Short mmCIF file of C-alpha atoms and ligand atoms in Angstrom, two decimals:
data_model
loop_
_atom_site.label_atom_id
_atom_site.label_comp_id
_atom_site.label_asym_id
_atom_site.label_seq_id
_atom_site.Cartn_x
_atom_site.Cartn_y
_atom_site.Cartn_z
CA MET B 279 134.04 26.97 48.16
CA ASP B 280 133.17 26.47 44.51
CA SER B 281 135.22 23.46 43.49
CA LEU B 282 135.74 25.09 40.10
CA ALA B 283 137.66 27.90 41.72
CA ALA B 284 140.12 25.61 43.46
CA ALA B 285 143.65 25.93 42.16
CA PRO B 286 144.86 22.80 40.40
CA GLY B 287 146.76 20.51 42.69
CA THR B 288 145.08 21.77 45.87
CA GLY B 289 142.42 19.03 46.04
CA PRO B 290 142.72 15.68 47.79
CA ALA B 291 145.44 13.37 46.50
CA THR B 292 142.86 11.05 44.93
CA SER B 293 141.44 13.91 42.86
CA PRO B 294 144.27 15.91 41.35
CA LEU B 295 141.92 17.99 39.18
CA PRO B 296 138.83 18.78 41.27
CA VAL B 297 138.23 21.76 39.01
CA LEU B 298 136.86 19.49 36.32
CA ARG B 299 133.94 18.07 38.29
CA LYS B 300 131.50 20.86 37.66
CA PRO B 301 131.51 21.95 34.02
CA ARG B 302 131.10 25.63 33.28
CA PRO B 303 129.14 27.02 30.32
CA ALA B 304 131.28 27.12 27.20
CA ALA B 305 133.23 30.37 26.80
CA LYS B 306 132.41 32.26 23.63
CA PHE B 307 134.66 34.25 21.32
CA GLU B 308 132.09 37.09 21.36
CA ASP B 309 132.44 37.34 25.14
CA LEU B 310 136.18 38.08 25.12
CA PRO B 311 137.10 41.30 26.97
CA THR B 312 136.99 44.49 24.93
CA GLY B 313 138.99 47.70 25.23
CA ARG B 314 142.40 46.05 25.58
CA SER B 315 144.59 43.61 23.70
CA LEU B 316 144.08 39.97 24.61
CA VAL B 317 146.52 37.44 26.01
CA MET B 318 146.66 34.02 24.41
CA ALA B 319 148.55 31.51 26.56
CA ILE B 320 150.77 28.89 24.92
CA LEU B 321 150.18 25.29 25.92
CA ASN B 322 152.38 22.93 23.95
CA VAL B 323 151.57 19.27 24.48
CA THR B 324 154.70 18.13 22.67
CA PRO B 325 157.94 16.40 23.53
CA ASP B 326 160.03 18.89 21.52
CA SER B 327 158.79 22.51 21.30
CA PHE B 328 161.71 24.89 21.32
CA SER B 329 161.06 26.64 24.60
CA ASP B 330 158.83 24.38 26.67
CA GLY B 331 159.20 21.02 24.95
CA GLY B 332 158.63 17.99 27.10
CA LYS B 333 157.13 19.96 29.98
CA HIS B 334 153.64 18.68 29.35
CA ALA B 335 154.12 15.18 28.06
CA THR B 336 150.97 13.84 29.74
CA ALA B 337 147.39 15.06 29.43
CA ASP B 338 147.06 15.63 33.18
CA SER B 339 150.14 17.82 33.42
CA ALA B 340 149.06 19.79 30.35
CA ILE B 341 145.54 20.26 31.75
CA ALA B 342 146.91 21.47 35.08
CA ALA B 343 149.24 23.91 33.31
CA GLY B 344 146.39 25.16 31.12
CA LEU B 345 144.17 25.70 34.15
CA ARG B 346 146.93 27.66 35.86
CA MET B 347 147.15 29.93 32.82
CA PHE B 348 143.35 30.28 32.75
CA TYR B 349 143.23 31.23 36.44
CA ALA B 350 146.15 33.62 35.90
CA GLY B 351 143.83 35.51 33.54
CA ALA B 352 144.70 34.28 30.06
CA ASP B 353 141.90 35.18 27.66
CA ILE B 354 142.58 32.26 25.32
CA ILE B 355 144.51 29.00 25.83
CA ASP B 356 146.27 27.91 22.63
CA VAL B 357 146.72 24.13 22.66
CA GLY B 358 149.18 22.58 20.23
CA GLY B 359 150.41 19.02 19.74
CA GLU B 360 152.81 19.53 16.85
CA SER B 361 156.15 21.26 17.33
CA THR B 362 156.75 24.13 14.93
CA ARG B 363 160.37 24.53 16.03
CA PRO B 364 162.71 24.93 13.03
CA GLY B 365 163.73 21.45 11.85
CA ALA B 366 161.01 19.64 13.84
CA GLU B 367 159.80 16.27 12.59
CA ASP B 368 156.23 15.93 11.27
CA VAL B 369 153.64 14.55 13.66
CA SER B 370 150.79 12.45 12.26
CA PRO B 371 147.31 13.94 12.77
CA GLU B 372 146.40 10.79 14.76
CA GLU B 373 149.26 11.29 17.24
CA GLU B 374 148.58 15.02 17.39
CA GLN B 375 144.90 14.38 18.23
CA ARG B 376 145.84 11.81 20.85
CA ARG B 377 147.90 14.53 22.55
CA VAL B 378 145.58 17.50 22.30
CA LEU B 379 141.94 16.37 22.34
CA PRO B 380 141.70 15.38 26.03
CA VAL B 381 143.41 18.65 26.95
CA VAL B 382 141.13 20.80 24.80
CA ALA B 383 138.03 19.02 26.13
CA ALA B 384 139.06 19.44 29.78
CA LEU B 385 139.92 23.13 29.45
CA VAL B 386 136.68 23.87 27.60
CA LYS B 387 134.77 22.07 30.34
CA ALA B 388 136.47 24.27 32.94
CA GLY B 389 135.23 27.37 31.07
CA ALA B 390 138.34 28.39 29.11
CA LEU B 391 138.25 29.70 25.54
CA VAL B 392 140.54 27.37 23.62
CA SER B 393 142.27 27.73 20.27
CA ILE B 394 143.76 24.75 18.50
CA ASP B 395 147.26 25.29 17.13
CA THR B 396 147.46 22.94 14.17
CA THR B 397 148.25 22.78 10.48
CA HIS B 398 145.97 19.75 9.96
CA ALA B 399 142.32 20.20 8.99
CA SER B 400 141.36 16.87 10.59
CA THR B 401 142.87 17.91 13.94
CA ALA B 402 141.22 21.33 13.74
CA GLU B 403 137.85 19.69 13.06
CA ALA B 404 138.23 17.16 15.89
CA ALA B 405 139.22 19.96 18.31
CA LEU B 406 136.21 22.05 17.30
CA GLU B 407 134.02 19.02 18.02
CA VAL B 408 135.28 18.92 21.62
CA GLY B 409 134.78 22.66 22.08
CA ALA B 410 137.75 24.61 20.67
CA ALA B 411 136.58 28.02 19.46
CA ILE B 412 139.46 29.27 17.26
CA ILE B 413 141.72 27.61 14.70
CA ASN B 414 145.34 28.80 14.92
CA ASP B 415 147.06 27.59 11.76
CA VAL B 416 150.76 28.27 11.16
CA SER B 417 150.87 26.48 7.81
CA GLY B 418 150.99 29.89 6.12
CA LEU B 419 151.52 29.60 2.38
CA THR B 420 151.17 25.80 2.45
CA LEU B 421 147.52 25.70 3.53
CA GLU B 422 146.38 22.08 3.85
CA PRO B 423 143.58 21.01 1.46
CA GLY B 424 140.26 21.10 3.29
CA MET B 425 141.29 23.73 5.86
CA ALA B 426 139.71 26.69 4.02
CA GLU B 427 136.47 24.73 3.52
CA LEU B 428 136.41 23.73 7.19
CA VAL B 429 136.82 27.37 8.27
CA ALA B 430 134.07 28.47 5.86
CA ARG B 431 131.67 25.74 6.98
CA THR B 432 132.19 26.12 10.73
CA LYS B 433 132.42 29.97 10.62
CA VAL B 434 135.01 29.98 13.44
CA PRO B 435 137.75 32.63 13.82
CA TYR B 436 140.90 31.56 11.96
CA VAL B 437 144.47 32.71 12.57
CA LEU B 438 146.24 33.06 9.23
CA THR B 439 149.96 33.03 10.02
CA HIS B 440 152.72 33.93 7.58
CA ARG B 441 155.21 31.13 6.98
CA ARG B 442 157.08 29.95 3.92
CA GLY B 443 157.70 26.21 3.63
CA ASP B 444 157.39 23.93 6.64
CA ALA B 445 159.28 23.45 9.91
CA LYS B 446 162.10 21.69 8.05
CA THR B 447 162.53 24.18 5.19
CA MET B 448 161.43 27.55 6.57
CA SER B 449 164.80 28.65 7.94
CA SER B 450 166.28 28.79 4.42
CA LEU B 451 163.33 30.71 2.91
CA THR B 452 164.24 34.20 4.09
CA ASP B 453 164.77 36.11 0.82
CA TYR B 454 162.58 39.20 0.84
CA GLN B 455 162.72 42.50 -1.09
CA ASP B 456 160.95 44.33 1.69
CA VAL B 457 159.89 41.96 4.42
CA ALA B 458 156.77 43.85 5.60
CA ASN B 459 155.45 44.42 2.07
CA ASP B 460 156.24 40.86 1.00
CA VAL B 461 154.60 39.32 4.07
CA VAL B 462 151.46 41.39 3.49
CA ALA B 463 151.38 40.43 -0.21
CA GLU B 464 151.84 36.72 0.57
CA LEU B 465 149.17 36.82 3.30
CA ARG B 466 146.81 38.45 0.80
CA GLY B 467 147.42 35.50 -1.54
CA VAL B 468 146.36 32.96 1.12
CA ARG B 469 143.49 35.20 2.17
CA ASP B 470 142.17 35.10 -1.41
CA LYS B 471 142.09 31.28 -1.20
CA LEU B 472 140.15 31.52 2.06
CA TYR B 473 137.70 34.00 0.53
CA ALA B 474 137.27 31.76 -2.53
CA ALA B 475 136.25 28.92 -0.19
CA GLY B 476 133.63 31.16 1.46
CA VAL B 477 135.50 32.39 4.55
CA GLN B 478 134.25 35.80 5.74
CA PRO B 479 136.69 38.71 6.33
CA GLU B 480 135.67 39.04 10.01
CA GLN B 481 136.72 35.43 10.66
CA ILE B 482 140.34 36.17 9.77
CA ILE B 483 143.05 37.10 12.27
CA ILE B 484 146.43 37.96 10.73
CA ASP B 485 149.78 36.91 12.23
CA PRO B 486 153.13 37.91 10.66
CA GLY B 487 154.71 34.65 11.85
CA ILE B 488 157.62 36.03 13.86
CA GLY B 489 160.49 33.53 13.66
CA PHE B 490 158.91 31.58 10.79
CA SER B 491 161.05 31.94 7.65
CA LYS B 492 162.47 35.24 8.98
CA THR B 493 165.91 36.25 10.12
CA ASP B 494 166.34 38.06 13.43
CA GLU B 495 166.52 41.42 11.62
CA GLN B 496 163.41 40.61 9.59
CA ASN B 497 161.51 39.86 12.81
CA TRP B 498 162.42 43.32 14.15
CA GLU B 499 161.53 44.94 10.83
CA LEU B 500 158.07 43.32 10.90
CA LEU B 501 157.47 44.46 14.46
CA ARG B 502 158.47 48.00 13.45
CA ASN B 503 155.91 47.90 10.65
CA LEU B 504 152.85 46.52 12.39
CA ASP B 505 150.75 49.28 10.83
CA ARG B 506 151.23 47.71 7.39
CA LEU B 507 149.75 44.44 8.65
CA GLU B 508 146.95 46.28 10.42
CA ALA B 509 146.16 48.04 7.15
CA MET B 510 144.92 44.68 5.81
CA GLY B 511 141.84 45.35 7.94
CA HIS B 512 141.92 42.31 10.25
CA LYS B 513 142.69 41.66 13.86
CA VAL B 514 146.45 41.15 14.34
CA LEU B 515 148.02 38.50 16.58
CA ILE B 516 151.71 38.64 17.52
CA GLY B 517 153.77 35.68 18.75
CA VAL B 518 157.30 36.56 19.91
CA SER B 519 157.35 34.73 23.22
CA ARG B 520 160.82 33.38 24.13
CA LYS B 521 161.78 33.23 20.45
CA ARG B 522 165.39 32.98 19.39
CA PHE B 523 165.80 36.59 18.21
CA LEU B 524 165.16 37.68 21.80
CA GLY B 525 167.87 35.33 22.99
CA THR B 526 170.25 36.95 20.51
CA LEU B 527 169.25 40.46 21.59
CA LEU B 528 169.94 39.61 25.22
CA THR B 529 173.34 38.01 24.61
CA VAL B 530 175.78 38.42 27.48
CA ALA B 531 179.48 37.47 27.21
CA GLY B 532 178.81 35.83 23.87
CA LYS B 533 176.04 33.63 25.24
CA ALA B 534 172.46 34.06 24.05
CA ALA B 535 169.79 34.28 26.76
CA LEU B 536 168.02 30.96 27.41
CA PRO B 537 164.31 30.67 26.51
CA GLU B 538 163.16 31.16 30.11
CA GLU B 539 165.37 34.29 30.34
CA ARG B 540 163.39 35.96 27.56
CA ASP B 541 160.10 36.63 29.38
CA ALA B 542 160.81 40.26 30.34
CA ALA B 543 161.70 41.14 26.73
CA THR B 544 158.54 39.30 25.63
CA ALA B 545 156.43 41.41 27.99
CA ALA B 546 158.14 44.58 26.71
CA ILE B 547 157.11 43.67 23.17
CA THR B 548 153.60 42.95 24.44
CA ALA B 549 153.39 46.49 25.83
CA ILE B 550 154.69 48.05 22.63
CA THR B 551 152.57 46.01 20.22
CA ALA B 552 149.46 46.47 22.39
CA ALA B 553 150.13 50.22 22.31
CA ARG B 554 150.16 49.95 18.51
CA GLY B 555 146.80 48.18 18.36
CA ALA B 556 147.61 44.45 18.27
CA TRP B 557 144.44 42.42 18.91
CA ALA B 558 146.29 39.75 20.90
CA VAL B 559 149.71 38.44 21.92
CA ARG B 560 150.61 34.75 22.19
CA VAL B 561 152.84 34.19 25.26
CA HIS B 562 154.15 31.57 27.70
CA ASP B 563 154.21 33.79 30.81
CA VAL B 564 150.68 35.16 31.17
CA GLY B 565 150.92 37.54 34.16
CA PRO B 566 153.43 40.13 32.89
CA SER B 567 151.79 40.33 29.46
CA LEU B 568 148.35 40.71 31.01
CA ASP B 569 149.68 43.61 33.09
CA ALA B 570 151.35 45.06 29.99
CA VAL B 571 148.14 45.06 27.89
CA LYS B 572 146.29 46.74 30.77
CA VAL B 573 148.97 49.44 30.99
CA ALA B 574 148.84 49.98 27.22
CA ALA B 575 145.04 50.28 27.31
CA ARG B 576 145.17 52.73 30.23
CA LEU B 577 147.64 54.88 28.31
CA GLY B 578 145.19 55.08 25.41
CA ALA B 579 146.22 52.30 23.04
CA PRO B 580 143.99 52.22 19.97
CA ASN B 581 141.02 49.89 20.42
CA PRO B 582 142.22 46.59 19.00
CA GLY B 583 138.94 46.12 17.14
CA HIS B 584 137.07 43.42 18.97
N1 LIG C 134 154.63 30.40 17.07
C1 LIG C 134 154.77 29.12 17.41
C2 LIG C 134 153.67 28.24 17.37
N2 LIG C 134 152.45 28.67 17.01
N3 LIG C 134 151.04 30.42 16.29
C3 LIG C 134 150.89 31.70 15.93
N4 LIG C 134 149.67 32.13 15.54
N5 LIG C 134 151.92 32.58 15.94
C4 LIG C 134 153.17 32.23 16.30
O1 LIG C 134 154.08 33.08 16.28
C5 LIG C 134 153.39 30.86 16.69
C6 LIG C 134 152.28 29.98 16.66
C7 LIG C 134 156.11 28.62 17.82
O2 LIG C 134 156.38 28.93 19.15
P1 LIG C 134 156.21 27.86 20.37
O3 LIG C 134 157.05 26.66 20.04
O4 LIG C 134 156.65 28.61 21.58
O5 LIG C 134 154.75 27.47 20.46
#
């Protein structure tokens, strides 16, 4: 049996990750499946993310979890070492890199396509050096100096996510005239900075930043108006997985649903956004969303443009 195909944890006790012995050729962005929306799996290597914080506090446990998602069919594994939970403390780029780089390197070696979820240009650059293929930046309107130049120089795909302020301030920055129009206008402003640095339009993937500086109602309003984001002419990524507004929606007897009780609603949104042409969804629970994007494609979802 190809040792690469062994499920993590099934090897001898002395070798908990036999899958890593035989490196696979690096996965390429251009080789991602076409004809359906993609599933990006969330792998937070943090002590404090809002829904899965602390689960993967060591590199080995994060690598094993990432491999499980890869074998479950995730198209992209999104590795992050900095919590973006509202109110979260800043993490230094050094600490962030200590957390994520071994994980990125191991998953790349196993043949996964990896994106690096970071707001720091130095972490993005270090992750690209060990094989990450996409930069997923949630800094939004507060783009870090050097990030645009890095994206232009390396020519990698870049997720431009809408967010006002940072993790500490974003929850109070929810004044919009018309949330969909304002988000598009503000994304255009950051996009102009990226273009000015030499980033090409086809490198940019747009994300409305569900839950970032938005109220619950504004999140729903954005999801209702995906076509306005798509009209910007880029691929669109949607990240709703286990977010608080789903907990509120699923309240029973005055008690919001817990993060792990929000996966069915997440998969429902995957189906609906895939049917409306989203390029990819960012989720914790890979299987149901992968099924949902296949259903949407079979029912004739618009080609998500990749
Ligand atoms: N949400 C989180 C983190 N990174 N990246 C993108 N592109 N879009 C998102 O919506 C997004 C993100 C916060 O959720 P988590 O704590 O579950 O990772």
